[in-house]
């Protein structure tokens, strides 16, 4: 059940992609997601150079024989990124899937990957960007609604509208992201016409997720009003968990503070330290509004199986109503 164009395209059991998460998508975690029947996604930007990225790819390969992917970030970054260097490794190591996110994927980069047999998808926040990615030649497009955790952009479209509009506008398969944490959300996305989903926040609250237990416990008891969009003043809006760091950023933005002050709070190093040491307020943590629906820390495989079971049962129970 639930075989779709996305499961066929990527050769995965379930129409679920584990969204790449900066500083979180370590090889063991990516492999756990792929082993659960979804598509694990590495975050290439986590790796300082080609050698480290190659070691990461090989580690994932050692831990799973299932398909996995690597994200190439096209977002503005403090550390300049040359995605062609990561693409070299992707091609040499035969990574089966690449996801780009951020600005429009460069056609020459896509052409290189496609010639090497890599399946490509692009993640974006509007139908206009989705059409542009389709034109550039991607095999699938992920549209990301503004209730989701991470770079939601400034357009502010929610998943319900964005997915439906993308489905009626695109020929390539559409993957829905933003606010999906359970089987009911999966089924809703499929009902809207999507061929799959990308989830991030739900996977943060799993046993295998390599963030500190303090954070997992805090997230499991957070509610749907415990996130806020920040960094809109830099045209780089991120939905984040409402901790002291995110509130500080919002305050600095409202005061039109100097860029350097804002950047010192949102620094990736602070987030990384928070993930490792568990100080709940040390940095900014991207997080979806749907965190309010996540109550338990569970193994990745259980989360994925439960999603599929709940989607199937919900579909049946809706059928029985009519
Ligand atoms: C902690 C965290 C870090 C993320 N980091 C990235 C990233 O580096 N690049 C990216 O394209 N998306 C990133 N995302 C977005 C996810 O890949 C995914 O698209 C999103 O989480 C889906 O929405 P959801 O959180 O409502 O499930 C991140 C999300 C979270 C929660």
mmCIF file with all atom_site columns, N, CA and C in Angstrom, residues 229-288:
data_model
loop_
_atom_site.group_PDB
_atom_site.id
_atom_site.type_symbol
_atom_site.label_atom_id
_atom_site.label_alt_id
_atom_site.label_comp_id
_atom_site.label_asym_id
_atom_site.label_entity_id
_atom_site.label_seq_id
_atom_site.pdbx_PDB_ins_code
_atom_site.Cartn_x
_atom_site.Cartn_y
_atom_site.Cartn_z
_atom_site.occupancy
_atom_site.B_iso_or_equiv
_atom_site.pdbx_formal_charge
_atom_site.auth_seq_id
_atom_site.auth_comp_id
_atom_site.auth_asym_id
_atom_site.auth_atom_id
_atom_site.pdbx_PDB_model_num
ATOM 1   N N  . UNK A 1 229 ? 8.762  32.267 13.856 1.00 0.00 ? 229 UNK A N  1
ATOM 2   C CA . UNK A 1 229 ? 9.646  32.541 12.729 1.00 0.00 ? 229 UNK A CA 1
ATOM 3   C C  . UNK A 1 229 ? 10.643 33.621 13.116 1.00 0.00 ? 229 UNK A C  1
ATOM 4   N N  . UNK A 1 230 ? 11.908 33.392 12.809 1.00 0.00 ? 230 UNK A N  1
ATOM 5   C CA . UNK A 1 230 ? 12.946 34.408 13.080 1.00 0.00 ? 230 UNK A CA 1
ATOM 6   C C  . UNK A 1 230 ? 13.770 34.633 11.807 1.00 0.00 ? 230 UNK A C  1
ATOM 7   N N  . UNK A 1 231 ? 14.570 35.662 11.823 1.00 0.00 ? 231 UNK A N  1
ATOM 8   C CA . UNK A 1 231 ? 15.497 36.020 10.744 1.00 0.00 ? 231 UNK A CA 1
ATOM 9   C C  . UNK A 1 231 ? 14.809 36.543 9.480  1.00 0.00 ? 231 UNK A C  1
ATOM 10  N N  . UNK A 1 232 ? 13.544 36.927 9.606  1.00 0.00 ? 232 UNK A N  1
ATOM 11  C CA . UNK A 1 232 ? 12.845 37.540 8.469  1.00 0.00 ? 232 UNK A CA 1
ATOM 12  C C  . UNK A 1 232 ? 13.524 38.840 8.046  1.00 0.00 ? 232 UNK A C  1
ATOM 13  N N  . UNK A 1 233 ? 14.117 39.541 9.015  1.00 0.00 ? 233 UNK A N  1
ATOM 14  C CA . UNK A 1 233 ? 14.762 40.825 8.680  1.00 0.00 ? 233 UNK A CA 1
ATOM 15  C C  . UNK A 1 233 ? 15.970 40.613 7.771  1.00 0.00 ? 233 UNK A C  1
ATOM 16  N N  . UNK A 1 234 ? 16.487 39.383 7.746  1.00 0.00 ? 234 UNK A N  1
ATOM 17  C CA . UNK A 1 234 ? 17.628 39.074 6.858  1.00 0.00 ? 234 UNK A CA 1
ATOM 18  C C  . UNK A 1 234 ? 17.160 38.338 5.609  1.00 0.00 ? 234 UNK A C  1
ATOM 19  N N  . UNK A 1 235 ? 15.838 38.306 5.415  1.00 0.00 ? 235 UNK A N  1
ATOM 20  C CA . UNK A 1 235 ? 15.275 37.573 4.261  1.00 0.00 ? 235 UNK A CA 1
ATOM 21  C C  . UNK A 1 235 ? 15.721 36.115 4.284  1.00 0.00 ? 235 UNK A C  1
ATOM 22  N N  . UNK A 1 236 ? 15.758 35.539 5.470  1.00 0.00 ? 236 UNK A N  1
ATOM 23  C CA . UNK A 1 236 ? 16.263 34.171 5.614  1.00 0.00 ? 236 UNK A CA 1
ATOM 24  C C  . UNK A 1 236 ? 15.454 33.483 6.722  1.00 0.00 ? 236 UNK A C  1
ATOM 25  N N  . UNK A 1 237 ? 14.115 33.589 6.614  1.00 0.00 ? 237 UNK A N  1
ATOM 26  C CA . UNK A 1 237 ? 13.247 33.196 7.733  1.00 0.00 ? 237 UNK A CA 1
ATOM 27  C C  . UNK A 1 237 ? 13.350 31.705 8.068  1.00 0.00 ? 237 UNK A C  1
ATOM 28  N N  . UNK A 1 238 ? 13.517 31.453 9.351  1.00 0.00 ? 238 UNK A N  1
ATOM 29  C CA . UNK A 1 238 ? 13.616 30.090 9.873  1.00 0.00 ? 238 UNK A CA 1
ATOM 30  C C  . UNK A 1 238 ? 12.544 29.932 10.961 1.00 0.00 ? 238 UNK A C  1
ATOM 31  N N  . UNK A 1 239 ? 11.768 28.829 10.915 1.00 0.00 ? 239 UNK A N  1
ATOM 32  C CA . UNK A 1 239 ? 10.877 28.562 12.054 1.00 0.00 ? 239 UNK A CA 1
ATOM 33  C C  . UNK A 1 239 ? 11.683 27.785 13.095 1.00 0.00 ? 239 UNK A C  1
ATOM 34  N N  . UNK A 1 240 ? 11.680 28.310 14.312 1.00 0.00 ? 240 UNK A N  1
ATOM 35  C CA . UNK A 1 240 ? 12.523 27.736 15.360 1.00 0.00 ? 240 UNK A CA 1
ATOM 36  C C  . UNK A 1 240 ? 11.726 27.505 16.640 1.00 0.00 ? 240 UNK A C  1
ATOM 37  N N  . UNK A 1 241 ? 12.241 26.630 17.460 1.00 0.00 ? 241 UNK A N  1
ATOM 38  C CA . UNK A 1 241 ? 11.685 26.379 18.786 1.00 0.00 ? 241 UNK A CA 1
ATOM 39  C C  . UNK A 1 241 ? 11.850 27.651 19.616 1.00 0.00 ? 241 UNK A C  1
ATOM 40  N N  . UNK A 1 242 ? 10.795 27.953 20.413 1.00 0.00 ? 242 UNK A N  1
ATOM 41  C CA . UNK A 1 242 ? 10.790 29.209 21.166 1.00 0.00 ? 242 UNK A CA 1
ATOM 42  C C  . UNK A 1 242 ? 11.607 29.066 22.452 1.00 0.00 ? 242 UNK A C  1
ATOM 43  N N  . UNK A 1 243 ? 12.919 29.106 22.329 1.00 0.00 ? 243 UNK A N  1
ATOM 44  C CA . UNK A 1 243 ? 13.773 29.114 23.527 1.00 0.00 ? 243 UNK A CA 1
ATOM 45  C C  . UNK A 1 243 ? 14.395 30.506 23.674 1.00 0.00 ? 243 UNK A C  1
ATOM 46  N N  . UNK A 1 244 ? 15.258 30.666 24.657 1.00 0.00 ? 244 UNK A N  1
ATOM 47  C CA . UNK A 1 244 ? 15.808 32.002 24.922 1.00 0.00 ? 244 UNK A CA 1
ATOM 48  C C  . UNK A 1 244 ? 16.593 32.529 23.719 1.00 0.00 ? 244 UNK A C  1
ATOM 49  N N  . UNK A 1 245 ? 17.304 31.651 23.014 1.00 0.00 ? 245 UNK A N  1
ATOM 50  C CA . UNK A 1 245 ? 18.114 32.102 21.867 1.00 0.00 ? 245 UNK A CA 1
ATOM 51  C C  . UNK A 1 245 ? 17.211 32.641 20.755 1.00 0.00 ? 245 UNK A C  1
ATOM 52  N N  . UNK A 1 246 ? 16.130 31.913 20.431 1.00 0.00 ? 246 UNK A N  1
ATOM 53  C CA . UNK A 1 246 ? 15.229 32.371 19.364 1.00 0.00 ? 246 UNK A CA 1
ATOM 54  C C  . UNK A 1 246 ? 14.544 33.677 19.765 1.00 0.00 ? 246 UNK A C  1
ATOM 55  N N  . UNK A 1 247 ? 14.141 33.779 21.045 1.00 0.00 ? 247 UNK A N  1
ATOM 56  C CA . UNK A 1 247 ? 13.495 35.013 21.504 1.00 0.00 ? 247 UNK A CA 1
ATOM 57  C C  . UNK A 1 247 ? 14.474 36.190 21.466 1.00 0.00 ? 247 UNK A C  1
ATOM 58  N N  . UNK A 1 248 ? 15.735 35.895 21.755 1.00 0.00 ? 248 UNK A N  1
ATOM 59  C CA . UNK A 1 248 ? 16.768 36.948 21.700 1.00 0.00 ? 248 UNK A CA 1
ATOM 60  C C  . UNK A 1 248 ? 16.934 37.457 20.269 1.00 0.00 ? 248 UNK A C  1
ATOM 61  N N  . UNK A 1 249 ? 16.943 36.526 19.320 1.00 0.00 ? 249 UNK A N  1
ATOM 62  C CA . UNK A 1 249 ? 17.068 36.922 17.911 1.00 0.00 ? 249 UNK A CA 1
ATOM 63  C C  . UNK A 1 249 ? 15.882 37.809 17.520 1.00 0.00 ? 249 UNK A C  1
ATOM 64  N N  . UNK A 1 250 ? 14.668 37.382 17.916 1.00 0.00 ? 250 UNK A N  1
ATOM 65  C CA . UNK A 1 250 ? 13.467 38.175 17.586 1.00 0.00 ? 250 UNK A CA 1
ATOM 66  C C  . UNK A 1 250 ? 13.577 39.579 18.188 1.00 0.00 ? 250 UNK A C  1
ATOM 67  N N  . UNK A 1 251 ? 14.069 39.646 19.411 1.00 0.00 ? 251 UNK A N  1
ATOM 68  C CA . UNK A 1 251 ? 14.211 40.957 20.079 1.00 0.00 ? 251 UNK A CA 1
ATOM 69  C C  . UNK A 1 251 ? 15.238 41.827 19.331 1.00 0.00 ? 251 UNK A C  1
ATOM 70  N N  . UNK A 1 252 ? 16.382 41.225 18.991 1.00 0.00 ? 252 UNK A N  1
ATOM 71  C CA . UNK A 1 252 ? 17.419 41.986 18.276 1.00 0.00 ? 252 UNK A CA 1
ATOM 72  C C  . UNK A 1 252 ? 16.884 42.481 16.929 1.00 0.00 ? 252 UNK A C  1
ATOM 73  N N  . UNK A 1 253 ? 16.109 41.626 16.265 1.00 0.00 ? 253 UNK A N  1
ATOM 74  C CA . UNK A 1 253 ? 15.562 42.039 14.963 1.00 0.00 ? 253 UNK A CA 1
ATOM 75  C C  . UNK A 1 253 ? 14.603 43.210 15.134 1.00 0.00 ? 253 UNK A C  1
ATOM 76  N N  . UNK A 1 254 ? 13.782 43.140 16.192 1.00 0.00 ? 254 UNK A N  1
ATOM 77  C CA . UNK A 1 254 ? 12.808 44.228 16.388 1.00 0.00 ? 254 UNK A CA 1
ATOM 78  C C  . UNK A 1 254 ? 13.526 45.541 16.729 1.00 0.00 ? 254 UNK A C  1
ATOM 79  N N  . UNK A 1 255 ? 14.742 45.427 17.272 1.00 0.00 ? 255 UNK A N  1
ATOM 80  C CA . UNK A 1 255 ? 15.516 46.643 17.614 1.00 0.00 ? 255 UNK A CA 1
ATOM 81  C C  . UNK A 1 255 ? 16.425 47.069 16.463 1.00 0.00 ? 255 UNK A C  1
ATOM 82  N N  . UNK A 1 256 ? 16.310 46.383 15.345 1.00 0.00 ? 256 UNK A N  1
ATOM 83  C CA . UNK A 1 256 ? 17.198 46.640 14.183 1.00 0.00 ? 256 UNK A CA 1
ATOM 84  C C  . UNK A 1 256 ? 18.664 46.597 14.603 1.00 0.00 ? 256 UNK A C  1
ATOM 85  N N  . UNK A 1 257 ? 18.993 45.607 15.391 1.00 0.00 ? 257 UNK A N  1
ATOM 86  C CA . UNK A 1 257 ? 20.361 45.490 15.915 1.00 0.00 ? 257 UNK A CA 1
ATOM 87  C C  . UNK A 1 257 ? 21.349 45.196 14.791 1.00 0.00 ? 257 UNK A C  1
ATOM 88  N N  . UNK A 1 258 ? 22.620 45.406 15.100 1.00 0.00 ? 258 UNK A N  1
ATOM 89  C CA . UNK A 1 258 ? 23.671 45.132 14.100 1.00 0.00 ? 258 UNK A CA 1
ATOM 90  C C  . UNK A 1 258 ? 23.658 43.659 13.716 1.00 0.00 ? 258 UNK A C  1
ATOM 91  N N  . UNK A 1 259 ? 23.994 43.429 12.464 1.00 0.00 ? 259 UNK A N  1
ATOM 92  C CA . UNK A 1 259 ? 24.000 42.065 11.941 1.00 0.00 ? 259 UNK A CA 1
ATOM 93  C C  . UNK A 1 259 ? 24.891 41.142 12.779 1.00 0.00 ? 259 UNK A C  1
ATOM 94  N N  . UNK A 1 260 ? 26.040 41.668 13.185 1.00 0.00 ? 260 UNK A N  1
ATOM 95  C CA . UNK A 1 260 ? 26.993 40.819 13.914 1.00 0.00 ? 260 UNK A CA 1
ATOM 96  C C  . UNK A 1 260 ? 26.385 40.309 15.232 1.00 0.00 ? 260 UNK A C  1
ATOM 97  N N  . UNK A 1 261 ? 25.549 41.139 15.856 1.00 0.00 ? 261 UNK A N  1
ATOM 98  C CA . UNK A 1 261 ? 24.914 40.724 17.119 1.00 0.00 ? 261 UNK A CA 1
ATOM 99  C C  . UNK A 1 261 ? 23.947 39.567 16.859 1.00 0.00 ? 261 UNK A C  1
ATOM 100 N N  . UNK A 1 262 ? 23.169 39.700 15.788 1.00 0.00 ? 262 UNK A N  1
ATOM 101 C CA . UNK A 1 262 ? 22.200 38.643 15.454 1.00 0.00 ? 262 UNK A CA 1
ATOM 102 C C  . UNK A 1 262 ? 22.949 37.361 15.105 1.00 0.00 ? 262 UNK A C  1
ATOM 103 N N  . UNK A 1 263 ? 23.979 37.515 14.284 1.00 0.00 ? 263 UNK A N  1
ATOM 104 C CA . UNK A 1 263 ? 24.705 36.319 13.840 1.00 0.00 ? 263 UNK A CA 1
ATOM 105 C C  . UNK A 1 263 ? 25.381 35.596 15.007 1.00 0.00 ? 263 UNK A C  1
ATOM 106 N N  . UNK A 1 264 ? 25.771 36.364 16.044 1.00 0.00 ? 264 UNK A N  1
ATOM 107 C CA . UNK A 1 264 ? 26.426 35.700 17.174 1.00 0.00 ? 264 UNK A CA 1
ATOM 108 C C  . UNK A 1 264 ? 25.454 34.771 17.910 1.00 0.00 ? 264 UNK A C  1
ATOM 109 N N  . UNK A 1 265 ? 24.156 35.084 17.869 1.00 0.00 ? 265 UNK A N  1
ATOM 110 C CA . UNK A 1 265 ? 23.170 34.217 18.546 1.00 0.00 ? 265 UNK A CA 1
ATOM 111 C C  . UNK A 1 265 ? 22.793 33.020 17.661 1.00 0.00 ? 265 UNK A C  1
ATOM 112 N N  . UNK A 1 266 ? 22.708 33.264 16.343 1.00 0.00 ? 266 UNK A N  1
ATOM 113 C CA . UNK A 1 266 ? 22.262 32.168 15.464 1.00 0.00 ? 266 UNK A CA 1
ATOM 114 C C  . UNK A 1 266 ? 23.422 31.298 14.967 1.00 0.00 ? 266 UNK A C  1
ATOM 115 N N  . UNK A 1 267 ? 24.618 31.565 15.443 1.00 0.00 ? 267 UNK A N  1
ATOM 116 C CA . UNK A 1 267 ? 25.791 30.828 14.940 1.00 0.00 ? 267 UNK A CA 1
ATOM 117 C C  . UNK A 1 267 ? 25.581 29.317 15.024 1.00 0.00 ? 267 UNK A C  1
ATOM 118 N N  . UNK A 1 268 ? 25.955 28.629 13.958 1.00 0.00 ? 268 UNK A N  1
ATOM 119 C CA . UNK A 1 268 ? 25.852 27.168 13.918 1.00 0.00 ? 268 UNK A CA 1
ATOM 120 C C  . UNK A 1 268 ? 26.623 26.518 15.049 1.00 0.00 ? 268 UNK A C  1
ATOM 121 N N  . UNK A 1 269 ? 27.710 27.175 15.486 1.00 0.00 ? 269 UNK A N  1
ATOM 122 C CA . UNK A 1 269 ? 28.521 26.588 16.565 1.00 0.00 ? 269 UNK A CA 1
ATOM 123 C C  . UNK A 1 269 ? 27.713 26.520 17.868 1.00 0.00 ? 269 UNK A C  1
ATOM 124 N N  . UNK A 1 270 ? 26.870 27.550 18.109 1.00 0.00 ? 270 UNK A N  1
ATOM 125 C CA . UNK A 1 270 ? 26.043 27.557 19.333 1.00 0.00 ? 270 UNK A CA 1
ATOM 126 C C  . UNK A 1 270 ? 25.015 26.429 19.263 1.00 0.00 ? 270 UNK A C  1
ATOM 127 N N  . UNK A 1 271 ? 24.393 26.270 18.090 1.00 0.00 ? 271 UNK A N  1
ATOM 128 C CA . UNK A 1 271 ? 23.393 25.205 17.925 1.00 0.00 ? 271 UNK A CA 1
ATOM 129 C C  . UNK A 1 271 ? 24.046 23.836 18.127 1.00 0.00 ? 271 UNK A C  1
ATOM 130 N N  . UNK A 1 272 ? 25.224 23.690 17.532 1.00 0.00 ? 272 UNK A N  1
ATOM 131 C CA . UNK A 1 272 ? 25.931 22.406 17.626 1.00 0.00 ? 272 UNK A CA 1
ATOM 132 C C  . UNK A 1 272 ? 26.259 22.086 19.093 1.00 0.00 ? 272 UNK A C  1
ATOM 133 N N  . UNK A 1 273 ? 26.709 23.118 19.802 1.00 0.00 ? 273 UNK A N  1
ATOM 134 C CA . UNK A 1 273 ? 27.040 22.937 21.223 1.00 0.00 ? 273 UNK A CA 1
ATOM 135 C C  . UNK A 1 273 ? 25.779 22.555 22.023 1.00 0.00 ? 273 UNK A C  1
ATOM 136 N N  . UNK A 1 274 ? 24.663 23.200 21.693 1.00 0.00 ? 274 UNK A N  1
ATOM 137 C CA . UNK A 1 274 ? 23.400 22.878 22.372 1.00 0.00 ? 274 UNK A CA 1
ATOM 138 C C  . UNK A 1 274 ? 23.023 21.415 22.119 1.00 0.00 ? 274 UNK A C  1
ATOM 139 N N  . UNK A 1 275 ? 23.159 20.965 20.861 1.00 0.00 ? 275 UNK A N  1
ATOM 140 C CA . UNK A 1 275 ? 22.839 19.569 20.537 1.00 0.00 ? 275 UNK A CA 1
ATOM 141 C C  . UNK A 1 275 ? 23.717 18.612 21.352 1.00 0.00 ? 275 UNK A C  1
ATOM 142 N N  . UNK A 1 276 ? 24.986 19.003 21.523 1.00 0.00 ? 276 UNK A N  1
ATOM 143 C CA . UNK A 1 276 ? 25.920 18.095 22.203 1.00 0.00 ? 276 UNK A CA 1
ATOM 144 C C  . UNK A 1 276 ? 25.780 18.139 23.720 1.00 0.00 ? 276 UNK A C  1
ATOM 145 N N  . UNK A 1 277 ? 25.590 19.357 24.268 1.00 0.00 ? 277 UNK A N  1
ATOM 146 C CA . UNK A 1 277 ? 25.667 19.497 25.727 1.00 0.00 ? 277 UNK A CA 1
ATOM 147 C C  . UNK A 1 277 ? 24.306 19.606 26.409 1.00 0.00 ? 277 UNK A C  1
ATOM 148 N N  . UNK A 1 278 ? 23.254 19.911 25.625 1.00 0.00 ? 278 UNK A N  1
ATOM 149 C CA . UNK A 1 278 ? 21.904 19.893 26.189 1.00 0.00 ? 278 UNK A CA 1
ATOM 150 C C  . UNK A 1 278 ? 21.491 21.134 26.944 1.00 0.00 ? 278 UNK A C  1
ATOM 151 N N  . UNK A 1 279 ? 22.254 22.252 26.784 1.00 0.00 ? 279 UNK A N  1
ATOM 152 C CA . UNK A 1 279 ? 21.798 23.519 27.366 1.00 0.00 ? 279 UNK A CA 1
ATOM 153 C C  . UNK A 1 279 ? 20.651 24.033 26.479 1.00 0.00 ? 279 UNK A C  1
ATOM 154 N N  . UNK A 1 280 ? 19.432 24.025 27.033 1.00 0.00 ? 280 UNK A N  1
ATOM 155 C CA . UNK A 1 280 ? 18.237 24.248 26.213 1.00 0.00 ? 280 UNK A CA 1
ATOM 156 C C  . UNK A 1 280 ? 18.164 25.623 25.561 1.00 0.00 ? 280 UNK A C  1
ATOM 157 N N  . UNK A 1 281 ? 18.934 26.571 26.078 1.00 0.00 ? 281 UNK A N  1
ATOM 158 C CA . UNK A 1 281 ? 18.831 27.934 25.558 1.00 0.00 ? 281 UNK A CA 1
ATOM 159 C C  . UNK A 1 281 ? 20.074 28.414 24.829 1.00 0.00 ? 281 UNK A C  1
ATOM 160 N N  . UNK A 1 282 ? 21.013 27.513 24.589 1.00 0.00 ? 282 UNK A N  1
ATOM 161 C CA . UNK A 1 282 ? 22.319 27.923 24.066 1.00 0.00 ? 282 UNK A CA 1
ATOM 162 C C  . UNK A 1 282 ? 22.296 28.347 22.607 1.00 0.00 ? 282 UNK A C  1
ATOM 163 N N  . UNK A 1 283 ? 21.332 27.857 21.828 1.00 0.00 ? 283 UNK A N  1
ATOM 164 C CA . UNK A 1 283 ? 21.345 28.183 20.397 1.00 0.00 ? 283 UNK A CA 1
ATOM 165 C C  . UNK A 1 283 ? 19.965 28.048 19.797 1.00 0.00 ? 283 UNK A C  1
ATOM 166 N N  . UNK A 1 284 ? 19.897 28.283 18.488 1.00 0.00 ? 284 UNK A N  1
ATOM 167 C CA . UNK A 1 284 ? 18.622 28.225 17.777 1.00 0.00 ? 284 UNK A CA 1
ATOM 168 C C  . UNK A 1 284 ? 18.390 26.813 17.248 1.00 0.00 ? 284 UNK A C  1
ATOM 169 N N  . UNK A 1 285 ? 17.184 26.312 17.474 1.00 0.00 ? 285 UNK A N  1
ATOM 170 C CA . UNK A 1 285 ? 16.823 24.952 17.031 1.00 0.00 ? 285 UNK A CA 1
ATOM 171 C C  . UNK A 1 285 ? 15.628 25.031 16.070 1.00 0.00 ? 285 UNK A C  1
ATOM 172 N N  . UNK A 1 286 ? 15.822 24.743 14.786 1.00 0.00 ? 286 UNK A N  1
ATOM 173 C CA . UNK A 1 286 ? 14.688 24.734 13.860 1.00 0.00 ? 286 UNK A CA 1
ATOM 174 C C  . UNK A 1 286 ? 13.636 23.727 14.322 1.00 0.00 ? 286 UNK A C  1
ATOM 175 N N  . UNK A 1 287 ? 12.361 24.088 14.220 1.00 0.00 ? 287 UNK A N  1
ATOM 176 C CA . UNK A 1 287 ? 11.306 23.212 14.744 1.00 0.00 ? 287 UNK A CA 1
ATOM 177 C C  . UNK A 1 287 ? 9.951  23.592 14.155 1.00 0.00 ? 287 UNK A C  1
ATOM 178 N N  . UNK A 1 288 ? 9.137  22.564 13.910 1.00 0.00 ? 288 UNK A N  1
ATOM 179 C CA . UNK A 1 288 ? 7.810  22.729 13.303 1.00 0.00 ? 288 UNK A CA 1
ATOM 180 C C  . UNK A 1 288 ? 6.731  23.032 14.351 1.00 0.00 ? 288 UNK A C  1
#
